[in-house]
PDB file of C-alpha atoms in Angstrom:
ATOM      1  CA  MET A 557      -1.340   5.423  -7.724  1.00 77.00           C
ATOM      2  CA  LYS A 558      -1.494   8.927  -6.193  1.00 85.00           C
ATOM      3  CA  THR A 559       0.658   9.641  -3.133  1.00 89.00           C
ATOM      4  CA  LEU A 560       0.502  12.833  -1.091  1.00 92.00           C
ATOM      5  CA  TYR A 561       3.358  13.780   1.251  1.00 92.00           C
ATOM      6  CA  ILE A 562       2.524  16.189   4.055  1.00 93.00           C
ATOM      7  CA  GLY A 563       5.182  18.058   6.044  1.00 91.00           C
ATOM      8  CA  GLU A 564       6.969  21.288   5.231  1.00 89.00           C
ATOM      9  CA  THR A 565       7.616  22.631   1.751  1.00 86.00           C
ATOM     10  CA  ASN A 566      11.337  23.335   1.899  1.00 79.00           C
ATOM     11  CA  ARG A 567      14.270  22.825  -0.460  1.00 76.00           C
ATOM     12  CA  LYS A 568      15.469  19.568   1.050  1.00 72.00           C
ATOM     13  CA  ASP A 569      12.060  17.923   0.893  1.00 73.00           C
ATOM     14  CA  ILE A 570      11.382  19.212  -2.609  1.00 81.00           C
ATOM     15  CA  LYS A 571      14.617  17.563  -3.783  1.00 84.00           C
ATOM     16  CA  TYR A 572      13.490  14.277  -2.213  1.00 84.00           C
ATOM     17  CA  TYR A 573      10.092  14.414  -3.907  1.00 89.00           C
ATOM     18  CA  TYR A 574      11.580  15.047  -7.337  1.00 89.00           C
ATOM     19  CA  GLU A 575      13.922  12.107  -6.853  1.00 87.00           C
ATOM     20  CA  LEU A 576      10.830   9.946  -6.359  1.00 87.00           C
ATOM     21  CA  ASP A 577       8.939  11.489  -9.267  1.00 90.00           C
ATOM     22  CA  GLU A 578      10.466  14.007 -11.672  1.00 91.00           C
ATOM     23  CA  SER A 579       7.004  15.499 -12.183  1.00 92.00           C
ATOM     24  CA  ALA A 580       6.224  15.793  -8.457  1.00 92.00           C
ATOM     25  CA  CYS A 581       3.630  18.494  -7.819  1.00 93.00           C
ATOM     26  CA  ASN A 582       3.274  20.929  -4.934  1.00 94.00           C
ATOM     27  CA  LEU A 583      -0.394  21.310  -3.984  1.00 94.00           C
ATOM     28  CA  TYR A 584      -1.564  24.674  -2.620  1.00 93.00           C
ATOM     29  CA  THR A 585      -4.641  26.889  -2.694  1.00 92.00           C
ATOM     30  CA  GLY A 586      -3.791  28.266  -6.120  1.00 91.00           C
ATOM     31  CA  ASN A 587      -3.611  24.980  -8.049  1.00 91.00           C
ATOM     32  CA  TYR A 588      -5.524  22.245  -6.226  1.00 89.00           C
ATOM     33  CA  GLU A 589      -8.553  22.521  -8.533  1.00 85.00           C
ATOM     34  CA  THR A 590      -6.596  21.656 -11.680  1.00 90.00           C
ATOM     35  CA  ALA A 591      -3.457  19.827 -10.456  1.00 89.00           C
ATOM     36  CA  LEU A 592      -5.096  16.421  -9.960  1.00 83.00           C
ATOM     37  CA  GLU A 593      -6.658  16.566 -13.437  1.00 84.00           C
ATOM     38  CA  GLU A 594      -3.372  17.542 -15.080  1.00 89.00           C
ATOM     39  CA  LYS A 595      -1.392  14.912 -13.129  1.00 88.00           C
ATOM     40  CA  PRO A 596      -3.637  11.885 -12.430  1.00 84.00           C
ATOM     41  CA  ALA A 597      -0.938   9.771 -10.726  1.00 85.00           C
ATOM     42  CA  GLY A 598       2.437   9.993  -8.996  1.00 90.00           C
ATOM     43  CA  VAL A 599       3.877  12.100  -6.179  1.00 92.00           C
ATOM     44  CA  PHE A 600       2.320  15.253  -4.732  1.00 94.00           C
ATOM     45  CA  TYR A 601       3.508  17.215  -1.694  1.00 93.00           C
ATOM     46  CA  THR A 602       2.082  19.947   0.484  1.00 94.00           C
ATOM     47  CA  SER A 603       2.033  21.531   3.946  1.00 93.00           C
ATOM     48  CA  LEU A 604      -0.561  23.186   6.151  1.00 93.00           C
ATOM     49  CA  PRO A 605       0.816  26.691   5.373  1.00 93.00           C
ATOM     50  CA  ASP A 606       0.245  25.948   1.659  1.00 93.00           C
ATOM     51  CA  PHE A 607      -3.487  26.000   2.402  1.00 93.00           C
ATOM     52  CA  GLY A 608      -3.513  28.768   5.007  1.00 90.00           C
ATOM     53  CA  LYS A 609      -6.892  28.911   6.704  1.00 85.00           C
ATOM     54  CA  ARG A 610      -8.498  26.503   4.196  1.00 88.00           C
ATOM     55  CA  ILE A 611      -7.575  23.282   5.957  1.00 87.00           C
ATOM     56  CA  ASP A 612     -11.066  22.060   5.082  1.00 84.00           C
ATOM     57  CA  ILE A 613      -9.967  21.977   1.436  1.00 88.00           C
ATOM     58  CA  LEU A 614      -6.821  20.011   2.297  1.00 90.00           C
ATOM     59  CA  THR A 615      -8.939  17.500   4.214  1.00 86.00           C
ATOM     60  CA  GLU A 616     -11.168  16.893   1.184  1.00 83.00           C
ATOM     61  CA  ILE A 617      -8.116  16.564  -1.061  1.00 87.00           C
ATOM     62  CA  CYS A 618      -6.580  13.914   1.222  1.00 86.00           C
ATOM     63  CA  LEU A 619      -9.588  11.667   0.650  1.00 79.00           C
ATOM     64  CA  LEU A 620      -8.818  11.638  -3.091  1.00 82.00           C
ATOM     65  CA  PHE A 621      -5.386  10.057  -2.665  1.00 85.00           C
ATOM     66  CA  ASP A 622      -4.479   6.381  -2.597  1.00 80.00           C
ATOM     67  CA  GLU A 623      -1.777   7.019  -0.017  1.00 84.00           C
ATOM     68  CA  ILE A 624      -0.979   9.779   2.483  1.00 87.00           C
ATOM     69  CA  LYS A 625       2.523   9.990   3.969  1.00 87.00           C
ATOM     70  CA  TYR A 626       3.680  12.184   6.828  1.00 87.00           C
ATOM     71  CA  ARG A 627       7.185  13.513   6.100  1.00 87.00           C
ATOM     72  CA  PRO A 628       8.459  15.869   8.798  1.00 86.00           C
ATOM     73  CA  PRO A 629      11.550  17.962   8.063  1.00 85.00           C
ATOM     74  CA  ALA A 630      14.731  17.461  10.065  1.00 79.00           C
ATOM     75  CA  VAL A 631      13.995  20.815  11.734  1.00 84.00           C
ATOM     76  CA  TRP A 632      10.618  22.555  11.684  1.00 88.00           C
ATOM     77  CA  THR A 633      10.646  26.290  10.942  1.00 87.00           C
ATOM     78  CA  LYS A 634       7.998  26.806  13.615  1.00 87.00           C
ATOM     79  CA  ASP A 635       6.971  24.506  16.449  1.00 87.00           C
ATOM     80  CA  ALA A 636       3.363  25.611  16.011  1.00 88.00           C
ATOM     81  CA  VAL A 637       3.367  24.247  12.435  1.00 89.00           C
ATOM     82  CA  ARG A 638       4.736  20.939  13.691  1.00 88.00           C
ATOM     83  CA  ARG A 639       2.003  20.592  16.323  1.00 87.00           C
ATOM     84  CA  SER A 640      -0.735  21.566  13.876  1.00 89.00           C
ATOM     85  CA  THR A 641       0.546  19.126  11.260  1.00 90.00           C
ATOM     86  CA  GLU A 642       0.704  16.244  13.739  1.00 87.00           C
ATOM     87  CA  GLN A 643      -2.858  16.987  14.883  1.00 84.00           C
ATOM     88  CA  PHE A 644      -4.019  17.156  11.278  1.00 87.00           C
ATOM     89  CA  MET A 645      -2.412  13.788  10.463  1.00 85.00           C
ATOM     90  CA  GLU A 646      -4.144  12.195  13.434  1.00 77.00           C
ATOM     91  CA  TYR A 647      -7.468  13.534  12.209  1.00 78.00           C
ATOM     92  CA  ILE A 648      -6.951  12.579   8.568  1.00 79.00           C
ATOM     93  CA  ILE A 649      -6.254   8.930   9.422  1.00 71.00           C
ATOM     94  CA  VAL A 650      -9.660   8.711  11.072  1.00 64.00           C
ATOM     95  CA  ALA A 651     -11.320  10.556   8.187  1.00 63.00           C
ATOM     96  CA  ARG A 652      -9.762   8.250   5.579  1.00 60.00           C
ATOM     97  CA  ASN A 653     -10.738   5.120   7.470  1.00 54.00           C
ATOM     98  CA  MET A 654     -14.327   6.372   7.479  1.00 43.00           C
ATOM     99  CA  SER A 655     -14.220   7.102   3.747  1.00 43.00           C
ATOM    100  CA  VAL A 656     -15.999   4.570   1.518  1.00 36.00           C
ATOM    101  CA  LYS A 657     -13.500   5.255  -1.234  1.00 40.00           C
ATOM    102  CA  PHE A 658     -10.590   4.197   0.946  1.00 44.00           C
ATOM    103  CA  ASN A 659     -11.323   0.488   0.586  1.00 47.00           C
ATOM    104  CA  GLY A 660     -14.749   0.501  -0.980  1.00 67.00           C
ATOM    105  CA  ARG A 661     -16.593  -1.828  -3.261  1.00 80.00           C
ATOM    106  CA  LYS A 662     -16.865  -1.043  -6.989  1.00 85.00           C
ATOM    107  CA  THR A 663     -20.008  -3.019  -7.832  1.00 88.00           C
ATOM    108  CA  GLU A 664     -22.837  -5.139  -6.452  1.00 90.00           C
ATOM    109  CA  GLU A 665     -21.649  -7.945  -8.728  1.00 95.00           C
ATOM    110  CA  PRO A 666     -18.635 -10.138  -7.832  1.00 96.00           C
ATOM    111  CA  GLN A 667     -15.361  -8.240  -8.024  1.00 97.00           C
ATOM    112  CA  ILE A 668     -11.613  -8.680  -7.463  1.00 97.00           C
ATOM    113  CA  TRP A 669      -9.760  -7.475  -4.369  1.00 97.00           C
ATOM    114  CA  VAL A 670      -5.972  -7.131  -4.463  1.00 97.00           C
ATOM    115  CA  SER A 671      -3.851  -6.940  -1.314  1.00 96.00           C
ATOM    116  CA  GLY A 672      -0.093  -6.515  -1.140  1.00 96.00           C
ATOM    117  CA  CYS A 673       2.783  -4.053  -1.008  1.00 96.00           C
ATOM    118  CA  SER A 674       4.455  -1.923  -3.705  1.00 95.00           C
ATOM    119  CA  TRP A 675       4.652  -4.980  -5.994  1.00 96.00           C
ATOM    120  CA  SER A 676       0.866  -4.715  -6.289  1.00 96.00           C
ATOM    121  CA  SER A 677       0.130  -1.029  -5.752  1.00 91.00           C
ATOM    122  CA  ALA A 678       2.423  -0.828  -7.995  1.00 87.00           C
ATOM    123  CA  ASP A 679       5.554   1.352  -7.867  1.00 91.00           C
ATOM    124  CA  GLY A 680       7.488   1.876 -11.082  1.00 93.00           C
ATOM    125  CA  VAL A 681       4.634   1.307 -13.533  1.00 95.00           C
ATOM    126  CA  SER A 682       1.387   3.027 -14.490  1.00 92.00           C
ATOM    127  CA  ASP A 683      -1.978   1.775 -13.258  1.00 90.00           C
ATOM    128  CA  ASP A 684      -2.680   0.372 -16.721  1.00 93.00           C
ATOM    129  CA  GLU A 685       0.541  -1.675 -16.609  1.00 96.00           C
ATOM    130  CA  ARG A 686       0.223  -3.251 -13.170  1.00 96.00           C
ATOM    131  CA  TRP A 687      -0.643  -6.913 -12.861  1.00 97.00           C
ATOM    132  CA  ALA A 688      -3.910  -6.263 -11.002  1.00 97.00           C
ATOM    133  CA  THR A 689      -5.280  -4.222 -13.913  1.00 96.00           C
ATOM    134  CA  LEU A 690      -4.124  -6.788 -16.459  1.00 97.00           C
ATOM    135  CA  LEU A 691      -5.726  -9.603 -14.438  1.00 98.00           C
ATOM    136  CA  ALA A 692      -9.013  -7.726 -14.120  1.00 96.00           C
ATOM    137  CA  THR A 693      -9.022  -7.280 -17.913  1.00 96.00           C
ATOM    138  CA  LYS A 694      -8.438 -11.001 -18.429  1.00 97.00           C
ATOM    139  CA  LEU A 695     -11.302 -11.854 -16.075  1.00 97.00           C
ATOM    140  CA  ASN A 696     -13.485  -8.966 -17.256  1.00 96.00           C
ATOM    141  CA  MET A 697     -14.238  -7.975 -13.670  1.00 96.00           C
ATOM    142  CA  PRO A 698     -14.075  -4.728 -11.682  1.00 94.00           C
ATOM    143  CA  TYR A 699     -11.405  -4.594  -8.996  1.00 94.00           C
ATOM    144  CA  THR A 700     -10.206  -2.716  -5.934  1.00 93.00           C
ATOM    145  CA  VAL A 701      -6.510  -2.442  -5.060  1.00 93.00           C
ATOM    146  CA  LEU A 702      -5.943  -2.320  -1.300  1.00 93.00           C
ATOM    147  CA  ALA A 703      -2.170  -2.701  -1.682  1.00 94.00           C
ATOM    148  CA  GLU A 704       0.059   0.040  -0.257  1.00 91.00           C
ATOM    149  CA  SER A 705       3.737   0.643  -0.840  1.00 91.00           C
ATOM    150  CA  GLY A 706       5.858  -0.368   2.145  1.00 92.00           C
ATOM    151  CA  SER A 707       3.032  -2.099   3.999  1.00 93.00           C
ATOM    152  CA  GLY A 708       3.315  -5.529   5.583  1.00 95.00           C
ATOM    153  CA  ASN A 709       1.264  -8.695   5.823  1.00 96.00           C
ATOM    154  CA  SER A 710      -0.540  -7.815   9.052  1.00 94.00           C
ATOM    155  CA  TYR A 711      -1.537  -4.350   7.846  1.00 92.00           C
ATOM    156  CA  GLN A 712      -2.879  -5.746   4.588  1.00 94.00           C
ATOM    157  CA  ALA A 713      -4.739  -8.493   6.437  1.00 93.00           C
ATOM    158  CA  ARG A 714      -6.497  -5.982   8.683  1.00 89.00           C
ATOM    159  CA  LYS A 715      -7.298  -3.732   5.747  1.00 89.00           C
ATOM    160  CA  LEU A 716      -8.811  -6.644   3.838  1.00 91.00           C
ATOM    161  CA  LEU A 717     -10.884  -7.719   6.842  1.00 88.00           C
ATOM    162  CA  SER A 718     -12.392  -4.222   6.986  1.00 83.00           C
ATOM    163  CA  ALA A 719     -13.248  -4.212   3.277  1.00 89.00           C
ATOM    164  CA  ASP A 720     -16.670  -5.043   1.869  1.00 89.00           C
ATOM    165  CA  VAL A 721     -15.710  -8.492   0.557  1.00 94.00           C
ATOM    166  CA  ARG A 722     -18.686 -10.700  -0.317  1.00 95.00           C
ATOM    167  CA  GLU A 723     -19.575 -14.175  -1.504  1.00 96.00           C
ATOM    168  CA  ASN A 724     -18.123 -15.087  -4.942  1.00 96.00           C
ATOM    169  CA  ASP A 725     -15.644 -12.184  -4.877  1.00 97.00           C
ATOM    170  CA  ILE A 726     -12.055 -13.045  -5.802  1.00 98.00           C
ATOM    171  CA  VAL A 727      -9.341 -12.061  -3.324  1.00 98.00           C
ATOM    172  CA  ILE A 728      -5.687 -12.091  -4.410  1.00 98.00           C
ATOM    173  CA  PHE A 729      -3.295 -11.618  -1.490  1.00 98.00           C
ATOM    174  CA  GLN A 730       0.321 -10.913  -2.462  1.00 97.00           C
ATOM    175  CA  THR A 731       2.507 -11.675   0.538  1.00 97.00           C
ATOM    176  CA  THR A 732       5.642  -9.703   1.323  1.00 96.00           C
ATOM    177  CA  THR A 733       8.682  -9.850   3.593  1.00 96.00           C
ATOM    178  CA  PRO A 734       7.984 -10.351   7.322  1.00 95.00           C
ATOM    179  CA  HIS A 735      10.246  -7.460   8.409  1.00 95.00           C
ATOM    180  CA  ARG A 736       7.464  -4.879   8.239  1.00 95.00           C
ATOM    181  CA  GLU A 737       5.122  -3.253  10.711  1.00 93.00           C
ATOM    182  CA  THR A 738       2.758  -0.291  10.597  1.00 88.00           C
ATOM    183  CA  ILE A 739       3.038   2.064  13.564  1.00 85.00           C
ATOM    184  CA  ILE A 740       1.495   5.307  14.753  1.00 73.00           C
ATOM    185  CA  TYR A 741       4.231   7.906  14.490  1.00 70.00           C
ATOM    186  CA  HIS A 742       4.398  11.469  15.835  1.00 62.00           C
ATOM    187  CA  ASN A 743       1.056  11.685  17.645  1.00 51.00           C
ATOM    188  CA  GLY A 744      -1.154   9.949  15.116  1.00 53.00           C
ATOM    189  CA  GLY A 745       0.742   9.830  11.848  1.00 63.00           C
ATOM    190  CA  GLN A 746       0.659   6.343  10.330  1.00 75.00           C
ATOM    191  CA  LEU A 747       3.969   4.943   9.100  1.00 85.00           C
ATOM    192  CA  HIS A 748       4.782   1.677   7.318  1.00 90.00           C
ATOM    193  CA  VAL A 749       8.116   0.605   8.778  1.00 92.00           C
ATOM    194  CA  ASN A 750      10.528  -1.668   6.912  1.00 92.00           C
ATOM    195  CA  PRO A 751      14.345  -1.618   6.678  1.00 91.00           C
ATOM    196  CA  ASN A 752      14.244   1.045   3.940  1.00 88.00           C
ATOM    197  CA  THR A 753      12.094   3.392   6.034  1.00 89.00           C
ATOM    198  CA  TYR A 754      15.030   4.338   8.228  1.00 90.00           C
ATOM    199  CA  GLU A 755      16.810   5.905   5.247  1.00 86.00           C
ATOM    200  CA  HIS A 756      13.971   8.378   4.690  1.00 81.00           C
ATOM    201  CA  THR A 757      12.603   9.030   8.199  1.00 81.00           C
ATOM    202  CA  PRO A 758      14.861  11.108  10.470  1.00 79.00           C
ATOM    203  CA  ASP A 759      15.338   9.787  14.011  1.00 83.00           C
ATOM    204  CA  LEU A 760      12.908   6.873  13.578  1.00 87.00           C
ATOM    205  CA  HIS A 761      15.406   4.557  15.276  1.00 87.00           C
ATOM    206  CA  LYS A 762      14.996   6.594  18.479  1.00 86.00           C
ATOM    207  CA  THR A 763      11.331   5.620  18.830  1.00 84.00           C
ATOM    208  CA  TYR A 764      11.234   2.330  16.927  1.00 87.00           C
ATOM    209  CA  SER A 765      14.370   0.173  17.002  1.00 91.00           C
ATOM    210  CA  PRO A 766      15.277  -1.625  13.746  1.00 92.00           C
ATOM    211  CA  ASP A 767      15.801  -4.751  15.861  1.00 93.00           C
ATOM    212  CA  ARG A 768      12.052  -5.004  16.408  1.00 91.00           C
ATOM    213  CA  LEU A 769      11.605  -5.939  12.763  1.00 92.00           C
ATOM    214  CA  ASP A 770      13.481  -9.183  13.471  1.00 91.00           C
ATOM    215  CA  GLU A 771      11.388 -10.214  16.461  1.00 91.00           C
ATOM    216  CA  ILE A 772       9.687 -13.607  16.277  1.00 92.00           C
ATOM    217  CA  THR A 773       6.507 -12.053  17.698  1.00 92.00           C
ATOM    218  CA  LEU A 774       6.135  -9.954  14.554  1.00 94.00           C
ATOM    219  CA  VAL A 775       6.125 -13.040  12.319  1.00 94.00           C
ATOM    220  CA  SER A 776       3.839 -14.923  14.695  1.00 94.00           C
ATOM    221  CA  ASN A 777       1.296 -12.105  14.567  1.00 93.00           C
ATOM    222  CA  GLN A 778       1.437 -12.072  10.767  1.00 95.00           C
ATOM    223  CA  ILE A 779       0.650 -15.784  10.657  1.00 95.00           C
ATOM    224  CA  LYS A 780      -2.346 -15.253  12.961  1.00 94.00           C
ATOM    225  CA  ASP A 781      -3.585 -12.287  10.918  1.00 94.00           C
ATOM    226  CA  LEU A 782      -3.321 -14.190   7.631  1.00 96.00           C
ATOM    227  CA  ARG A 783      -5.155 -17.165   9.136  1.00 95.00           C
ATOM    228  CA  ASN A 784      -7.925 -14.807  10.242  1.00 94.00           C
ATOM    229  CA  VAL A 785      -8.217 -13.620   6.638  1.00 95.00           C
ATOM    230  CA  ILE A 786      -8.443 -17.205   5.397  1.00 96.00           C
ATOM    231  CA  ASN A 787     -11.112 -18.092   7.957  1.00 95.00           C
ATOM    232  CA  PHE A 788     -13.106 -15.000   7.008  1.00 95.00           C
ATOM    233  CA  LEU A 789     -12.916 -15.690   3.269  1.00 97.00           C
ATOM    234  CA  GLU A 790     -13.896 -19.331   3.717  1.00 96.00           C
ATOM    235  CA  LYS A 791     -16.841 -18.322   5.890  1.00 95.00           C
ATOM    236  CA  ILE A 792     -18.269 -15.844   3.383  1.00 95.00           C
ATOM    237  CA  LYS A 793     -17.490 -18.221   0.452  1.00 96.00           C
ATOM    238  CA  ALA A 794     -15.198 -15.923  -1.465  1.00 97.00           C
ATOM    239  CA  ARG A 795     -12.643 -17.312  -3.917  1.00 97.00           C
ATOM    240  CA  PHE A 796      -9.080 -16.544  -2.907  1.00 97.00           C
ATOM    241  CA  MET A 797      -5.409 -17.261  -3.399  1.00 97.00           C
ATOM    242  CA  PHE A 798      -2.193 -16.161  -1.733  1.00 98.00           C
ATOM    243  CA  TRP A 799       1.000 -15.798  -3.720  1.00 97.00           C
ATOM    244  CA  SER A 800       4.580 -14.713  -3.160  1.00 96.00           C
ATOM    245  CA  PRO A 801       6.750 -12.972  -5.792  1.00 95.00           C
ATOM    246  CA  GLY A 802       9.559 -15.263  -4.668  1.00 90.00           C
ATOM    247  CA  ALA A 803      13.115 -14.720  -3.448  1.00 83.00           C
ATOM    248  CA  ILE A 804      13.178 -10.985  -4.138  1.00 86.00           C
ATOM    249  CA  LEU A 805      10.465 -10.566  -1.493  1.00 91.00           C
ATOM    250  CA  GLY A 806      11.366 -13.573   0.639  1.00 90.00           C
ATOM    251  CA  MET A 807       8.703 -14.554   3.159  1.00 92.00           C
ATOM    252  CA  GLY A 808      11.158 -16.064   5.631  1.00 90.00           C
ATOM    253  CA  THR A 809      11.232 -19.638   6.936  1.00 90.00           C
ATOM    254  CA  LEU A 810       8.304 -19.454   9.369  1.00 91.00           C
ATOM    255  CA  LEU A 811       5.855 -17.876   6.944  1.00 93.00           C
ATOM    256  CA  VAL A 812       6.837 -20.213   4.119  1.00 90.00           C
ATOM    257  CA  GLU A 813       6.500 -23.321   6.282  1.00 91.00           C
ATOM    258  CA  ASN A 814       3.030 -22.242   7.405  1.00 91.00           C
ATOM    259  CA  PHE A 815       1.750 -21.776   3.856  1.00 92.00           C
ATOM    260  CA  ARG A 816       3.981 -23.824   1.521  1.00 87.00           C
ATOM    261  CA  TYR A 817       1.673 -26.828   1.104  1.00 89.00           C
ATOM    262  CA  LYS A 818      -1.690 -25.069   1.308  1.00 94.00           C
ATOM    263  CA  GLU A 819      -3.904 -25.483  -1.748  1.00 93.00           C
ATOM    264  CA  TYR A 820      -4.475 -21.729  -1.933  1.00 95.00           C
ATOM    265  CA  PHE A 821      -0.800 -20.684  -1.751  1.00 97.00           C
ATOM    266  CA  TYR A 822       1.518 -20.285  -4.750  1.00 96.00           C
ATOM    267  CA  LEU A 823       5.166 -19.296  -5.031  1.00 95.00           C
ATOM    268  CA  TYR A 824       6.110 -17.429  -8.196  1.00 96.00           C
ATOM    269  CA  PRO A 825       9.006 -19.461  -9.657  1.00 93.00           C
ATOM    270  CA  ASP A 826      10.842 -16.876 -11.789  1.00 93.00           C
ATOM    271  CA  LEU A 827      12.847 -13.700 -11.262  1.00 93.00           C
ATOM    272  CA  MET A 828      11.899 -10.235 -12.520  1.00 94.00           C
ATOM    273  CA  VAL A 829      12.612  -9.749 -16.226  1.00 95.00           C
ATOM    274  CA  ASP A 830      12.619  -5.936 -16.175  1.00 96.00           C
ATOM    275  CA  PHE A 831      12.474  -2.913 -13.889  1.00 95.00           C
ATOM    276  CA  GLY A 832       9.971  -0.079 -13.663  1.00 95.00           C
ATOM    277  CA  THR A 833      10.689   3.620 -14.024  1.00 94.00           C
ATOM    278  CA  ASP A 834      12.108   3.779 -10.479  1.00 91.00           C
ATOM    279  CA  GLY A 835      14.797   1.225 -11.343  1.00 92.00           C
ATOM    280  CA  ASP A 836      13.881  -0.842  -8.297  1.00 92.00           C
ATOM    281  CA  HIS A 837      10.446  -2.429  -8.690  1.00 95.00           C
ATOM    282  CA  PRO A 838       9.109  -4.811 -11.378  1.00 96.00           C
ATOM    283  CA  GLY A 839       8.544  -3.348 -14.842  1.00 97.00           C
ATOM    284  CA  PRO A 840       5.692  -3.826 -17.356  1.00 97.00           C
ATOM    285  CA  GLU A 841       6.924  -7.173 -18.688  1.00 97.00           C
ATOM    286  CA  THR A 842       7.224  -8.637 -15.205  1.00 97.00           C
ATOM    287  CA  HIS A 843       3.731  -7.394 -14.344  1.00 98.00           C
ATOM    288  CA  LYS A 844       2.417  -9.184 -17.441  1.00 98.00           C
ATOM    289  CA  LYS A 845       4.015 -12.398 -16.210  1.00 97.00           C
ATOM    290  CA  TYR A 846       2.538 -11.882 -12.738  1.00 98.00           C
ATOM    291  CA  ALA A 847      -0.929 -11.406 -14.254  1.00 98.00           C
ATOM    292  CA  ASP A 848      -0.546 -14.574 -16.348  1.00 98.00           C
ATOM    293  CA  PHE A 849       0.691 -16.496 -13.306  1.00 98.00           C
ATOM    294  CA  VAL A 850      -2.230 -15.477 -11.087  1.00 98.00           C
ATOM    295  CA  PHE A 851      -4.717 -16.056 -13.923  1.00 98.00           C
ATOM    296  CA  GLU A 852      -3.447 -19.606 -14.508  1.00 97.00           C
ATOM    297  CA  LYS A 853      -3.583 -20.454 -10.806  1.00 97.00           C
ATOM    298  CA  LEU A 854      -7.171 -19.209 -10.586  1.00 96.00           C
ATOM    299  CA  LYS A 855      -8.054 -21.406 -13.574  1.00 95.00           C
ATOM    300  CA  GLN A 856      -6.441 -24.402 -11.880  1.00 93.00           C
ATOM    301  CA  GLN A 857      -8.466 -23.746  -8.747  1.00 92.00           C
ATOM    302  CA  GLU A 858     -11.671 -23.583 -10.762  1.00 89.00           C
ATOM    303  CA  GLU A 859     -10.920 -26.843 -12.572  1.00 88.00           C
ATOM    304  CA  GLN A 860     -10.294 -28.629  -9.287  1.00 84.00           C
ATOM    305  CA  THR A 861     -13.645 -27.649  -7.774  1.00 75.00           C
TER     306      THR A 861
END
């Protein structure tokens, strides 16, 4: 998982990035050619001034990342940099959505698609340790991870519906808490909003009230979006299952009641057994258990058909 933060390269932000990843890397014109090879995953950060007049290079680099996050400073050094950065973020969202790599297919043969939040992307473990990779190894199939840290059910549903999912593909949708919504922030910058977002995004409460995350409309829309995914997957004859990691990512009463007794929905029964390197998300042993759990449920589905 490679994440690029774009804002201003100042002391306060640098401290934040190194708290996320002790090997966080500043990208600029002097190191972009080798930095991604030397550090294949983790946190990177940059700003428009770091690339001077070569914004074309920064645009190409953005398409190589799994996730792009806009992180404005509390106070911009120059208003012109703020405006340029906001315009760039608006452009890059469009460019990434047009990129095949963003949610593209890996093969013409059946493959696995994984949707979800940070439990599936997955924070705190390496790509080789995450449950999606372990599951793909068990099934001996290529896979694409659409999951994004901090994202919600509706965002993942829409992302999956725009993916190139085909007949006989396997779709694994990891549900998350309902208190999440993706918004357009600061003239085009995309932001996944959940309760934790307010700790890291200055003044977000002024434009998006935390109370909105508790609105019944938000949950209702998630139910509709997930049903649209189910209808789509049934229509194209893809194999699929939905699963919840359980209490630690509680789905809430309405979501649970809508999916509890469905033949394609499974609730993981156990707690996490270890933590990842961030001390917050599931660790390698828990990801192994998740992979085993999903694998067994897929086998059960196959035996019942």
